[in-house]
PDB file of C-alpha atoms and ligand atoms in Angstrom:
ATOM      1  CA  PHE S 957      -0.226   0.019   0.019  1.00 47.00           C
ATOM      2  CA  ALA S 958       1.152   3.609  -0.790  1.00 45.00           C
ATOM      3  CA  LYS S 959       2.220   5.854   1.998  1.00 48.00           C
ATOM      4  CA  ASN S 960       0.164   8.409   1.597  1.00 53.00           C
ATOM      5  CA  GLN S 961      -3.418   7.348   0.323  1.00 52.00           C
ATOM      6  CA  SER S 962      -3.744  10.842  -0.867  1.00 52.00           C
ATOM      7  CA  GLU S 963      -1.280  10.276  -3.661  1.00 54.00           C
ATOM      8  CA  LEU S 964      -3.640   7.702  -5.046  1.00 53.00           C
ATOM      9  CA  PRO S 965      -5.561   8.665  -8.141  1.00 55.00           C
ATOM     10  CA  TYR S 966      -8.489   6.178  -7.966  1.00 57.00           C
ATOM     11  CA  ALA S 967      -9.591   3.698  -5.334  1.00 57.00           C
ATOM     12  CA  ILE S 968      -7.445   0.426  -4.346  1.00 61.00           C
ATOM     13  CA  PHE S 969     -10.098  -2.168  -5.075  1.00 61.00           C
ATOM     14  CA  ASN S 970     -12.376  -2.253  -7.724  1.00 73.00           C
ATOM     15  CA  ASP S 971     -14.796  -4.682  -8.210  1.00 78.00           C
ATOM     16  CA  ASP S 972     -12.595  -6.773 -10.192  1.00 82.00           C
ATOM     17  CA  MET S 973      -9.711  -6.499  -7.893  1.00 79.00           C
ATOM     18  CA  LEU S 974     -11.839  -7.779  -5.389  1.00 78.00           C
ATOM     19  CA  ALA S 975     -13.330 -10.448  -7.228  1.00 81.00           C
ATOM     20  CA  GLU S 976      -9.981 -11.614  -8.137  1.00 83.00           C
ATOM     21  CA  ASN S 977      -8.506 -11.608  -4.279  1.00 82.00           C
ATOM     22  CA  MET S 978     -11.680 -13.414  -3.382  1.00 82.00           C
ATOM     23  CA  LEU S 979     -10.761 -15.751  -5.476  1.00 85.00           C
ATOM     24  CA  ARG S 980      -7.392 -16.228  -4.496  1.00 86.00           C
ATOM     25  CA  LEU S 981      -8.569 -16.555  -0.865  1.00 87.00           C
ATOM     26  CA  GLU S 982     -10.918 -19.219  -1.705  1.00 90.00           C
ATOM     27  CA  LEU S 983      -8.611 -21.097  -4.003  1.00 92.00           C
ATOM     28  CA  GLY S 984      -5.298 -20.950  -1.254  1.00 92.00           C
ATOM     29  CA  SER S 985      -7.838 -22.761   1.231  1.00 92.00           C
ATOM     30  CA  GLN S 986      -9.185 -24.928  -1.309  1.00 95.00           C
ATOM     31  CA  LEU S 987      -5.614 -25.842  -2.516  1.00 95.00           C
ATOM     32  CA  ARG S 988      -5.021 -27.356   1.328  1.00 93.00           C
ATOM     33  CA  HIS S 989      -7.295 -29.923   0.682  1.00 95.00           C
ATOM     34  CA  SER S 990      -6.828 -30.539  -3.288  1.00 96.00           C
ATOM     35  CA  LEU S 991      -3.809 -33.408  -2.417  1.00 93.00           C
ATOM     36  CA  GLU S 992      -5.908 -35.532  -0.063  1.00 92.00           C
ATOM     37  CA  ARG S 993      -9.173 -35.146  -2.746  1.00 96.00           C
ATOM     38  CA  ASP S 994      -7.142 -36.236  -5.321  1.00 97.00           C
ATOM     39  CA  GLU S 995      -7.480 -33.049  -7.498  1.00 98.00           C
ATOM     40  CA  LEU S 996      -3.829 -32.668  -8.287  1.00 98.00           C
ATOM     41  CA  THR S 997      -2.867 -34.406 -11.848  1.00 98.00           C
ATOM     42  CA  LEU S 998       0.456 -34.617 -13.692  1.00 98.00           C
ATOM     43  CA  LEU S 999       0.447 -33.950 -17.344  1.00 98.00           C
ATOM     44  CA  TYR S1000       3.298 -35.196 -19.603  1.00 98.00           C
ATOM     45  CA  GLN S1001       4.796 -33.675 -23.112  1.00 98.00           C
ATOM     46  CA  PRO S1002       7.002 -35.339 -24.819  1.00 98.00           C
ATOM     47  CA  MET S1003      10.943 -33.950 -25.152  1.00 98.00           C
ATOM     48  CA  ILE S1004      12.317 -34.986 -28.716  1.00 98.00           C
ATOM     49  CA  GLN S1005      15.643 -35.694 -29.326  1.00 98.00           C
ATOM     50  CA  MET S1006      17.028 -33.876 -32.731  1.00 98.00           C
ATOM     51  CA  CYS S1007      19.314 -36.162 -33.742  1.00 97.00           C
ATOM     52  CA  ASP S1008      17.502 -39.136 -34.411  1.00 97.00           C
ATOM     53  CA  GLY S1009      13.897 -38.247 -33.558  1.00 98.00           C
ATOM     54  CA  THR S1010      13.449 -40.119 -30.379  1.00 97.00           C
ATOM     55  CA  THR S1011      10.999 -39.473 -27.603  1.00 98.00           C
ATOM     56  CA  ALA S1012      14.016 -38.329 -24.912  1.00 97.00           C
ATOM     57  CA  GLY S1013      11.840 -38.098 -21.932  1.00 98.00           C
ATOM     58  CA  PHE S1014       8.870 -36.434 -20.535  1.00 98.00           C
ATOM     59  CA  GLU S1015       8.140 -32.967 -18.610  1.00 98.00           C
ATOM     60  CA  ALA S1016       5.478 -33.195 -15.699  1.00 99.00           C
ATOM     61  CA  LEU S1017       3.074 -30.542 -15.706  1.00 98.00           C
ATOM     62  CA  LEU S1018       0.821 -30.076 -13.041  1.00 98.00           C
ATOM     63  CA  ARG S1019      -2.705 -29.345 -12.971  1.00 98.00           C
ATOM     64  CA  TRP S1020      -5.290 -28.936 -10.765  1.00 96.00           C
ATOM     65  CA  GLU S1021      -8.774 -30.365 -11.332  1.00 96.00           C
ATOM     66  CA  HIS S1022     -11.057 -28.245  -9.487  1.00 94.00           C
ATOM     67  CA  PRO S1023     -14.385 -29.055  -8.651  1.00 93.00           C
ATOM     68  CA  GLU S1024     -16.283 -25.917  -9.935  1.00 91.00           C
ATOM     69  CA  HIS S1025     -13.577 -23.891 -12.020  1.00 90.00           C
ATOM     70  CA  GLY S1026     -12.676 -26.749 -13.674  1.00 93.00           C
ATOM     71  CA  THR S1027      -9.020 -26.888 -14.761  1.00 95.00           C
ATOM     72  CA  VAL S1028      -6.844 -24.989 -13.060  1.00 94.00           C
ATOM     73  CA  SER S1029      -3.451 -23.555 -14.729  1.00 95.00           C
ATOM     74  CA  PRO S1030      -0.405 -23.854 -12.820  1.00 96.00           C
ATOM     75  CA  ASN S1031       0.349 -20.395 -13.747  1.00 95.00           C
ATOM     76  CA  THR S1032      -2.497 -19.110 -11.812  1.00 93.00           C
ATOM     77  CA  PHE S1033      -2.124 -21.831  -8.433  1.00 95.00           C
ATOM     78  CA  ILE S1034       1.667 -22.381  -8.145  1.00 95.00           C
ATOM     79  CA  PRO S1035       2.204 -19.015  -7.116  1.00 93.00           C
ATOM     80  CA  ILE S1036      -0.756 -19.165  -4.121  1.00 93.00           C
ATOM     81  CA  ALA S1037       1.155 -22.283  -3.565  1.00 95.00           C
ATOM     82  CA  GLU S1038       4.171 -20.767  -2.471  1.00 93.00           C
ATOM     83  CA  SER S1039       2.918 -17.488  -0.884  1.00 91.00           C
ATOM     84  CA  ASN S1040       0.857 -19.792   1.368  1.00 92.00           C
ATOM     85  CA  GLY S1041       3.769 -22.766   1.620  1.00 94.00           C
ATOM     86  CA  LEU S1042       1.878 -25.529   0.138  1.00 96.00           C
ATOM     87  CA  ILE S1043       4.315 -25.209  -2.846  1.00 96.00           C
ATOM     88  CA  ILE S1044       6.747 -27.849  -0.003  1.00 96.00           C
ATOM     89  CA  GLU S1045       4.263 -30.492  -0.121  1.00 96.00           C
ATOM     90  CA  ILE S1046       2.563 -30.404  -3.145  1.00 97.00           C
ATOM     91  CA  GLY S1047       6.191 -30.493  -5.108  1.00 97.00           C
ATOM     92  CA  ARG S1048       6.989 -33.427  -3.079  1.00 97.00           C
ATOM     93  CA  TRP S1049       4.008 -34.901  -4.231  1.00 98.00           C
ATOM     94  CA  VAL S1050       4.844 -34.252  -7.807  1.00 98.00           C
ATOM     95  CA  LEU S1051       8.481 -35.492  -7.374  1.00 98.00           C
ATOM     96  CA  ARG S1052       7.137 -38.446  -6.385  1.00 98.00           C
ATOM     97  CA  LYS S1053       4.176 -39.198  -8.840  1.00 98.00           C
ATOM     98  CA  ALA S1054       6.673 -38.245 -12.033  1.00 98.00           C
ATOM     99  CA  CYS S1055       9.582 -40.435 -10.679  1.00 98.00           C
ATOM    100  CA  GLN S1056       6.889 -43.460 -10.091  1.00 98.00           C
ATOM    101  CA  GLN S1057       5.571 -42.634 -13.628  1.00 98.00           C
ATOM    102  CA  ALA S1058       9.082 -42.563 -14.822  1.00 98.00           C
ATOM    103  CA  ILE S1059      10.189 -45.893 -13.138  1.00 98.00           C
ATOM    104  CA  GLN S1060       6.865 -47.554 -14.711  1.00 98.00           C
ATOM    105  CA  TRP S1061       7.424 -46.782 -18.182  1.00 98.00           C
ATOM    106  CA  GLN S1062      11.305 -47.742 -17.847  1.00 97.00           C
ATOM    107  CA  ALA S1063      10.288 -50.990 -17.014  1.00 96.00           C
ATOM    108  CA  GLU S1064       7.335 -51.441 -19.520  1.00 97.00           C
ATOM    109  CA  TYR S1065       9.320 -50.099 -22.502  1.00 96.00           C
ATOM    110  CA  GLY S1066      12.994 -51.451 -21.075  1.00 95.00           C
ATOM    111  CA  ARG S1067      14.776 -47.771 -21.931  1.00 95.00           C
ATOM    112  CA  PRO S1068      15.798 -45.449 -19.901  1.00 94.00           C
ATOM    113  CA  ILE S1069      13.117 -42.359 -20.088  1.00 96.00           C
ATOM    114  CA  MET S1070      13.838 -38.866 -18.678  1.00 97.00           C
ATOM    115  CA  ILE S1071      11.700 -37.008 -16.698  1.00 98.00           C
ATOM    116  CA  SER S1072      11.554 -33.141 -15.927  1.00 98.00           C
ATOM    117  CA  VAL S1073       9.918 -31.598 -13.236  1.00 98.00           C
ATOM    118  CA  ASN S1074       9.638 -27.932 -12.873  1.00 98.00           C
ATOM    119  CA  VAL S1075      10.657 -27.042  -8.888  1.00 96.00           C
ATOM    120  CA  SER S1076      10.036 -23.246  -7.468  1.00 92.00           C
ATOM    121  CA  VAL S1077      12.747 -21.270  -5.896  1.00 86.00           C
ATOM    122  CA  ARG S1078      10.581 -21.574  -2.308  1.00 90.00           C
ATOM    123  CA  GLN S1079      10.831 -25.524  -2.676  1.00 93.00           C
ATOM    124  CA  LEU S1080      14.713 -25.654  -4.042  1.00 92.00           C
ATOM    125  CA  SER S1081      15.506 -23.480  -1.075  1.00 90.00           C
ATOM    126  CA  SER S1082      13.507 -25.306   1.933  1.00 93.00           C
ATOM    127  CA  SER S1083      15.201 -27.014   4.374  1.00 93.00           C
ATOM    128  CA  GLY S1084      15.052 -30.907   3.512  1.00 95.00           C
ATOM    129  CA  PHE S1085      15.273 -30.498  -0.189  1.00 97.00           C
ATOM    130  CA  VAL S1086      17.843 -32.106  -0.664  1.00 97.00           C
ATOM    131  CA  GLU S1087      17.337 -35.134   1.760  1.00 97.00           C
ATOM    132  CA  ALA S1088      13.471 -35.460   0.348  1.00 97.00           C
ATOM    133  CA  VAL S1089      15.136 -35.883  -3.579  1.00 98.00           C
ATOM    134  CA  THR S1090      17.138 -38.579  -2.717  1.00 98.00           C
ATOM    135  CA  GLU S1091      14.161 -40.536  -0.298  1.00 98.00           C
ATOM    136  CA  THR S1092      11.706 -40.193  -3.370  1.00 98.00           C
ATOM    137  CA  LEU S1093      14.918 -41.510  -5.818  1.00 98.00           C
ATOM    138  CA  ARG S1094      15.407 -44.613  -2.805  1.00 98.00           C
ATOM    139  CA  GLU S1095      11.767 -45.077  -3.072  1.00 98.00           C
ATOM    140  CA  THR S1096      10.789 -45.304  -6.348  1.00 97.00           C
ATOM    141  CA  GLN S1097      14.323 -46.735  -7.397  1.00 97.00           C
ATOM    142  CA  LEU S1098      14.562 -44.213 -10.516  1.00 98.00           C
ATOM    143  CA  GLN S1099      18.047 -43.577 -11.584  1.00 98.00           C
ATOM    144  CA  PRO S1100      19.217 -40.223 -10.475  1.00 98.00           C
ATOM    145  CA  GLU S1101      20.654 -39.783 -13.953  1.00 97.00           C
ATOM    146  CA  CYS S1102      16.840 -40.117 -15.407  1.00 98.00           C
ATOM    147  CA  LEU S1103      15.388 -37.343 -13.290  1.00 98.00           C
ATOM    148  CA  LYS S1104      16.105 -33.362 -14.318  1.00 98.00           C
ATOM    149  CA  LEU S1105      15.098 -30.359 -12.479  1.00 98.00           C
ATOM    150  CA  GLU S1106      13.737 -27.145 -14.633  1.00 97.00           C
ATOM    151  CA  VAL S1107      14.498 -24.176 -12.444  1.00 94.00           C
ATOM    152  CA  THR S1108      13.286 -20.748 -13.738  1.00 92.00           C
ATOM    153  CA  GLU S1109      16.204 -18.336 -14.679  1.00 88.00           C
ATOM    154  CA  SER S1110      14.680 -15.380 -12.768  1.00 83.00           C
ATOM    155  CA  PHE S1111      15.056 -17.863  -9.914  1.00 82.00           C
ATOM    156  CA  LEU S1112      18.204 -18.989 -10.002  1.00 85.00           C
ATOM    157  CA  MET S1113      19.887 -15.924 -10.005  1.00 83.00           C
ATOM    158  CA  GLN S1114      18.010 -14.091  -6.852  1.00 85.00           C
ATOM    159  CA  ASP S1115      20.619 -15.786  -4.743  1.00 87.00           C
ATOM    160  CA  PRO S1116      23.122 -17.092  -6.535  1.00 87.00           C
ATOM    161  CA  GLU S1117      25.703 -18.093  -4.375  1.00 90.00           C
ATOM    162  CA  SER S1118      23.705 -20.367  -2.532  1.00 90.00           C
ATOM    163  CA  THR S1119      22.066 -21.526  -5.398  1.00 91.00           C
ATOM    164  CA  ILE S1120      25.471 -22.805  -6.641  1.00 93.00           C
ATOM    165  CA  GLU S1121      26.012 -25.043  -3.731  1.00 94.00           C
ATOM    166  CA  LEU S1122      22.677 -26.137  -3.548  1.00 95.00           C
ATOM    167  CA  LEU S1123      23.085 -27.204  -7.209  1.00 95.00           C
ATOM    168  CA  HIS S1124      26.422 -28.758  -6.402  1.00 96.00           C
ATOM    169  CA  GLN S1125      24.704 -31.014  -3.861  1.00 97.00           C
ATOM    170  CA  LEU S1126      22.134 -32.154  -6.219  1.00 97.00           C
ATOM    171  CA  ARG S1127      24.668 -32.940  -8.971  1.00 96.00           C
ATOM    172  CA  ARG S1128      26.326 -35.005  -6.527  1.00 97.00           C
ATOM    173  CA  ILE S1129      23.671 -37.330  -6.085  1.00 97.00           C
ATOM    174  CA  GLY S1130      23.612 -37.781  -9.814  1.00 98.00           C
ATOM    175  CA  LEU S1131      20.581 -35.455 -11.134  1.00 98.00           C
ATOM    176  CA  THR S1132      20.380 -33.537 -14.280  1.00 97.00           C
ATOM    177  CA  ILE S1133      19.906 -30.080 -13.826  1.00 97.00           C
ATOM    178  CA  GLY S1134      17.805 -27.373 -15.926  1.00 96.00           C
ATOM    179  CA  ILE S1135      17.568 -24.125 -16.491  1.00 95.00           C
ATOM    180  CA  ASP S1136      14.054 -22.873 -17.730  1.00 95.00           C
ATOM    181  CA  ASP S1137      12.759 -20.079 -19.863  1.00 93.00           C
ATOM    182  CA  PHE S1138      15.818 -18.929 -20.335  1.00 92.00           C
ATOM    183  CA  GLY S1139      16.624 -15.255 -21.856  1.00 88.00           C
ATOM    184  CA  THR S1140      13.808 -14.114 -19.562  1.00 86.00           C
ATOM    185  CA  GLY S1141      15.974 -13.946 -16.536  1.00 80.00           C
ATOM    186  CA  TYR S1142      18.682 -11.485 -16.992  1.00 77.00           C
ATOM    187  CA  SER S1143      21.495 -13.829 -16.324  1.00 78.00           C
ATOM    188  CA  SER S1144      24.719 -12.886 -15.024  1.00 83.00           C
ATOM    189  CA  LEU S1145      27.314 -14.543 -17.326  1.00 84.00           C
ATOM    190  CA  SER S1146      29.937 -15.079 -14.263  1.00 85.00           C
ATOM    191  CA  TYR S1147      27.457 -16.691 -12.781  1.00 88.00           C
ATOM    192  CA  LEU S1148      25.783 -18.753 -15.389  1.00 90.00           C
ATOM    193  CA  HIS S1149      29.662 -20.271 -15.644  1.00 90.00           C
ATOM    194  CA  ARG S1150      29.539 -21.191 -12.022  1.00 92.00           C
ATOM    195  CA  MET S1151      26.552 -22.587 -12.273  1.00 93.00           C
ATOM    196  CA  PRO S1152      26.607 -26.460 -12.557  1.00 95.00           C
ATOM    197  CA  LEU S1153      24.154 -27.121 -15.002  1.00 96.00           C
ATOM    198  CA  ASP S1154      23.600 -29.282 -17.880  1.00 97.00           C
ATOM    199  CA  ILE S1155      20.263 -28.176 -19.897  1.00 97.00           C
ATOM    200  CA  LEU S1156      19.346 -24.667 -21.246  1.00 96.00           C
ATOM    201  CA  LYS S1157      16.020 -24.497 -21.835  1.00 96.00           C
ATOM    202  CA  VAL S1158      15.485 -21.370 -24.264  1.00 95.00           C
ATOM    203  CA  ASP S1159      12.084 -19.908 -23.623  1.00 94.00           C
ATOM    204  CA  ARG S1160       9.161 -20.007 -25.802  1.00 95.00           C
ATOM    205  CA  SER S1161       9.257 -16.505 -26.558  1.00 94.00           C
ATOM    206  CA  PHE S1162      12.201 -16.571 -28.768  1.00 94.00           C
ATOM    207  CA  VAL S1163      10.778 -19.400 -30.406  1.00 95.00           C
ATOM    208  CA  GLU S1164       7.670 -17.589 -31.390  1.00 95.00           C
ATOM    209  CA  SER S1165       9.493 -14.534 -32.457  1.00 94.00           C
ATOM    210  CA  MET S1166      11.957 -16.656 -34.429  1.00 93.00           C
ATOM    211  CA  PHE S1167      10.868 -15.264 -37.686  1.00 93.00           C
ATOM    212  CA  ASP S1168      10.153 -11.494 -36.875  1.00 92.00           C
ATOM    213  CA  SER S1169      13.238 -10.511 -38.085  1.00 89.00           C
ATOM    214  CA  GLU S1170      16.775 -11.230 -38.693  1.00 87.00           C
ATOM    215  CA  LYS S1171      17.800  -9.894 -35.258  1.00 87.00           C
ATOM    216  CA  ASN S1172      15.169 -12.401 -33.574  1.00 86.00           C
ATOM    217  CA  ALA S1173      16.666 -15.270 -35.521  1.00 86.00           C
ATOM    218  CA  SER S1174      20.179 -14.132 -34.297  1.00 89.00           C
ATOM    219  CA  LEU S1175      19.421 -14.093 -30.691  1.00 89.00           C
ATOM    220  CA  ILE S1176      18.566 -17.943 -30.877  1.00 91.00           C
ATOM    221  CA  ARG S1177      21.604 -18.273 -32.640  1.00 93.00           C
ATOM    222  CA  SER S1178      23.516 -16.862 -29.822  1.00 93.00           C
ATOM    223  CA  ILE S1179      22.141 -18.568 -27.131  1.00 92.00           C
ATOM    224  CA  LEU S1180      22.970 -21.767 -28.632  1.00 94.00           C
ATOM    225  CA  ALA S1181      26.349 -20.406 -29.226  1.00 95.00           C
ATOM    226  CA  LEU S1182      26.530 -19.361 -25.404  1.00 94.00           C
ATOM    227  CA  ALA S1183      25.535 -23.074 -24.670  1.00 95.00           C
ATOM    228  CA  LYS S1184      27.695 -24.764 -26.627  1.00 94.00           C
ATOM    229  CA  SER S1185      30.799 -22.664 -24.687  1.00 94.00           C
ATOM    230  CA  LEU S1186      28.782 -23.420 -21.414  1.00 94.00           C
ATOM    231  CA  GLU S1187      29.212 -27.143 -22.617  1.00 95.00           C
ATOM    232  CA  LEU S1188      24.925 -27.061 -22.024  1.00 97.00           C
ATOM    233  CA  ASN S1189      22.861 -28.792 -23.938  1.00 97.00           C
ATOM    234  CA  VAL S1190      19.627 -27.078 -25.854  1.00 97.00           C
ATOM    235  CA  VAL S1191      16.210 -27.601 -25.270  1.00 98.00           C
ATOM    236  CA  ALA S1192      13.511 -25.019 -27.466  1.00 97.00           C
ATOM    237  CA  GLU S1193       9.936 -24.941 -26.012  1.00 97.00           C
ATOM    238  CA  GLY S1194       7.063 -23.917 -27.358  1.00 98.00           C
ATOM    239  CA  VAL S1195       7.851 -25.391 -31.156  1.00 98.00           C
ATOM    240  CA  GLU S1196       4.613 -25.278 -33.046  1.00 98.00           C
ATOM    241  CA  THR S1197       5.453 -24.803 -36.718  1.00 98.00           C
ATOM    242  CA  GLN S1198       7.278 -27.129 -39.276  1.00 98.00           C
ATOM    243  CA  ALA S1199       9.078 -23.911 -40.323  1.00 97.00           C
ATOM    244  CA  GLN S1200      10.267 -23.200 -36.585  1.00 97.00           C
ATOM    245  CA  LEU S1201      11.442 -27.142 -36.132  1.00 97.00           C
ATOM    246  CA  GLN S1202      13.635 -26.727 -39.364  1.00 97.00           C
ATOM    247  CA  ARG S1203      15.401 -23.791 -38.336  1.00 95.00           C
ATOM    248  CA  LEU S1204      16.192 -25.066 -34.782  1.00 96.00           C
ATOM    249  CA  GLN S1205      17.358 -28.099 -36.312  1.00 96.00           C
ATOM    250  CA  ASP S1206      19.649 -25.985 -38.883  1.00 95.00           C
ATOM    251  CA  LEU S1207      20.764 -23.978 -35.813  1.00 94.00           C
ATOM    252  CA  GLY S1208      22.095 -27.353 -33.876  1.00 95.00           C
ATOM    253  CA  CYS S1209      19.385 -27.339 -31.313  1.00 97.00           C
ATOM    254  CA  HIS S1210      19.811 -30.925 -29.647  1.00 97.00           C
ATOM    255  CA  PHE S1211      15.991 -31.533 -27.882  1.00 98.00           C
ATOM    256  CA  VAL S1212      12.627 -30.027 -29.122  1.00 98.00           C
ATOM    257  CA  GLN S1213       9.065 -29.868 -27.065  1.00 98.00           C
ATOM    258  CA  GLY S1214       5.757 -28.179 -28.289  1.00 98.00           C
ATOM    259  CA  PHE S1215       2.480 -28.413 -29.451  1.00 98.00           C
ATOM    260  CA  TYR S1216       3.920 -29.319 -33.206  1.00 98.00           C
ATOM    261  CA  PHE S1217       4.655 -32.911 -31.738  1.00 98.00           C
ATOM    262  CA  SER S1218       2.175 -32.840 -28.706  1.00 98.00           C
ATOM    263  CA  HIS S1219       0.465 -30.807 -26.203  1.00 98.00           C
ATOM    264  CA  PRO S1220       0.745 -32.012 -22.624  1.00 98.00           C
ATOM    265  CA  VAL S1221      -1.106 -35.229 -22.343  1.00 98.00           C
ATOM    266  CA  LYS S1222      -2.176 -38.029 -19.622  1.00 98.00           C
ATOM    267  CA  PRO S1223       0.016 -40.641 -18.770  1.00 98.00           C
ATOM    268  CA  GLU S1224      -2.211 -43.620 -20.564  1.00 98.00           C
ATOM    269  CA  ALA S1225      -1.670 -41.613 -23.473  1.00 98.00           C
ATOM    270  CA  ALA S1226       2.208 -40.330 -23.061  1.00 98.00           C
ATOM    271  CA  SER S1227       3.042 -44.178 -23.033  1.00 98.00           C
ATOM    272  CA  ASP S1228       1.687 -44.295 -26.961  1.00 97.00           C
ATOM    273  CA  LEU S1229       4.626 -41.722 -27.457  1.00 98.00           C
ATOM    274  CA  ILE S1230       7.159 -43.308 -25.972  1.00 98.00           C
ATOM    275  CA  ASN S1231       8.117 -45.100 -29.152  1.00 97.00           C
ATOM    276  CA  HIS S1232       7.185 -43.156 -31.709  1.00 98.00           C
ATOM    277  CA  ARG S1233       9.602 -41.708 -34.673  1.00 97.00           C
ATOM    278  CA  TRP S1234       9.442 -37.514 -34.842  1.00 98.00           C
ATOM    279  CA  LEU S1235      11.574 -36.643 -37.154  1.00 95.00           C
TER     280      LEU S1235
HETATM  281  P1  C2E L 144       7.404 -24.343 -18.018  1.00 64.05           P
HETATM  282  O1  C2E L 144       8.287 -24.978 -17.277  1.00 64.05           O
HETATM  283  O2  C2E L 144       8.212 -22.969 -18.776  1.00 64.05           O
HETATM  284  O3  C2E L 144       6.178 -24.962 -18.726  1.00 64.05           O
HETATM  285  C1  C2E L 144       5.843 -24.527 -20.497  1.00 64.05           C
HETATM  286  C2  C2E L 144       4.891 -24.439 -20.129  1.00 64.05           C
HETATM  287  O4  C2E L 144       4.469 -24.233 -22.034  1.00 64.05           O
HETATM  288  C3  C2E L 144       3.601 -25.504 -20.144  1.00 64.05           C
HETATM  289  O5  C2E L 144       2.390 -24.471 -19.721  1.00 64.05           O
HETATM  290  C4  C2E L 144       3.606 -25.668 -21.443  1.00 64.05           C
HETATM  291  O6  C2E L 144       2.068 -26.702 -21.045  1.00 64.05           O
HETATM  292  C5  C2E L 144       3.427 -24.501 -22.360  1.00 64.05           C
HETATM  293  N1  C2E L 144       3.546 -24.935 -24.052  1.00 64.05           N
HETATM  294  C6  C2E L 144       4.371 -26.538 -24.617  1.00 64.05           C
HETATM  295  N2  C2E L 144       4.548 -26.063 -25.212  1.00 64.05           N
HETATM  296  C7  C2E L 144       3.736 -25.538 -25.600  1.00 64.05           C
HETATM  297  C8  C2E L 144       3.517 -24.794 -27.416  1.00 64.05           C
HETATM  298  O7  C2E L 144       3.901 -25.042 -28.598  1.00 64.05           O
HETATM  299  N3  C2E L 144       3.419 -23.564 -27.244  1.00 64.05           N
HETATM  300  C9  C2E L 144       2.531 -22.646 -26.041  1.00 64.05           C
HETATM  301  N4  C2E L 144       1.884 -21.616 -26.612  1.00 64.05           N
HETATM  302  N5  C2E L 144       2.986 -23.342 -24.928  1.00 64.05           N
HETATM  303  C10 C2E L 144       3.159 -24.246 -25.030  1.00 64.05           C
HETATM  304  P2  C2E L 144       1.749 -25.291 -18.338  1.00 64.05           P
HETATM  305  O8  C2E L 144       1.605 -26.612 -17.970  1.00 64.05           O
HETATM  306  O9  C2E L 144       0.847 -24.360 -18.009  1.00 64.05           O
HETATM  307  O10 C2E L 144       2.815 -24.808 -17.551  1.00 64.05           O
HETATM  308  C11 C2E L 144       3.425 -23.238 -16.909  1.00 64.05           C
HETATM  309  C12 C2E L 144       4.210 -23.227 -16.118  1.00 64.05           C
HETATM  310  O11 C2E L 144       3.602 -23.463 -14.724  1.00 64.05           O
HETATM  311  C13 C2E L 144       5.425 -24.048 -16.366  1.00 64.05           C
HETATM  312  O12 C2E L 144       5.962 -23.336 -17.346  1.00 64.05           O
HETATM  313  C14 C2E L 144       6.305 -24.105 -14.619  1.00 64.05           C
HETATM  314  O13 C2E L 144       6.948 -22.813 -14.421  1.00 64.05           O
HETATM  315  C15 C2E L 144       5.024 -23.893 -13.762  1.00 64.05           C
HETATM  316  N6  C2E L 144       4.711 -25.505 -13.447  1.00 64.05           N
HETATM  317  C16 C2E L 144       4.145 -26.528 -14.183  1.00 64.05           C
HETATM  318  N7  C2E L 144       4.280 -27.889 -13.553  1.00 64.05           N
HETATM  319  C17 C2E L 144       4.660 -27.499 -12.591  1.00 64.05           C
HETATM  320  C18 C2E L 144       4.888 -27.572 -10.862  1.00 64.05           C
HETATM  321  O14 C2E L 144       4.897 -29.014 -10.813  1.00 64.05           O
HETATM  322  N8  C2E L 144       5.526 -27.316  -9.958  1.00 64.05           N
HETATM  323  C19 C2E L 144       6.022 -26.024 -10.363  1.00 64.05           C
HETATM  324  N9  C2E L 144       6.747 -25.288  -9.262  1.00 64.05           N
HETATM  325  N10 C2E L 144       6.051 -25.416 -11.254  1.00 64.05           N
HETATM  326  C20 C2E L 144       4.834 -25.796 -12.159  1.00 64.05           C
HETATM  327 MG1   MG L 145       9.571 -26.402 -17.347  1.00 64.05          MG
HETATM  328 MG1   MG L 146      10.189 -22.811 -19.541  1.00 64.05          MG
HETATM  329 MG1   MG L 147       7.285 -20.803 -17.336  1.00 64.05          MG
END
């Protein structure tokens, strides 16, 4: 709130804001029960390996099947879960569920399937996170190499020194670490250089605008060059057209993900995509 209310040119709350805040409060308290009521689910979007067109793995994406509001997007409820602390419990559930799914696919299809799990910074920096991951891997028997954690670039840079230490711990366990939404978070190059990362995920906005101008196309080229010098593999997310795929292939991008191949789908539908040849 502004210190001096008279500086405000209009009322603090209008009806829309009031409704939005009510909904937020309502969702926040209902979210507490979503786990026990079995309303959270994971969808899976395939990640395609460019060199041979196979499915390298899946990204697990969370959904809340709300009894009245229908499917609620993680962009809506993850920030709520972060602010009321529920993200810890929800995050652990996501991790366990995704690892269980990966090990089940591996047993069925007889080859390693990579699973990517998004983790928010509040979860990552909570005490006992590394132990919880270790415990989940032990419990599910998933090889650590098959678990990738995706952390948003903007969050990685919030407290880089302690993040570097934490990522080292996770790396020692054997996990793969990816930096999500890359290009939107103002990374400091010196920190980036010191972060133990494996994968750089180019933000969708760069793929979307790659044909708008020569300048935009060269942005992606620069990101790929940067990744190469940091010895990171690159995933392009948000690939929606054949033309984008073609250009990313020419530029030497290692993995692609996007609606052009598949939307995030339920586990049963994802199973059918495991042996699909995409290219
Ligand atoms: P993200 O990790 O960057 O995931 C990519 C988002 O882009 C997903 O949205 C996905 O459905 C969408 N997407 C994939 N391909 C395309 C495409 O070709 N075109 C377009 N327009 N969109 C595409 P979604 O599932 O709504 O997730 C949004 C964000 O919510 C994620 O962004 C991630 O940051 C967060 N999130 C999702 N699941 C979890 C979770 O389990 N834990 C945490 N902490 N965050 C999560
Ligand atoms: Mg992600
Ligand atoms: Mg992303
Ligand atoms: Mg995102």
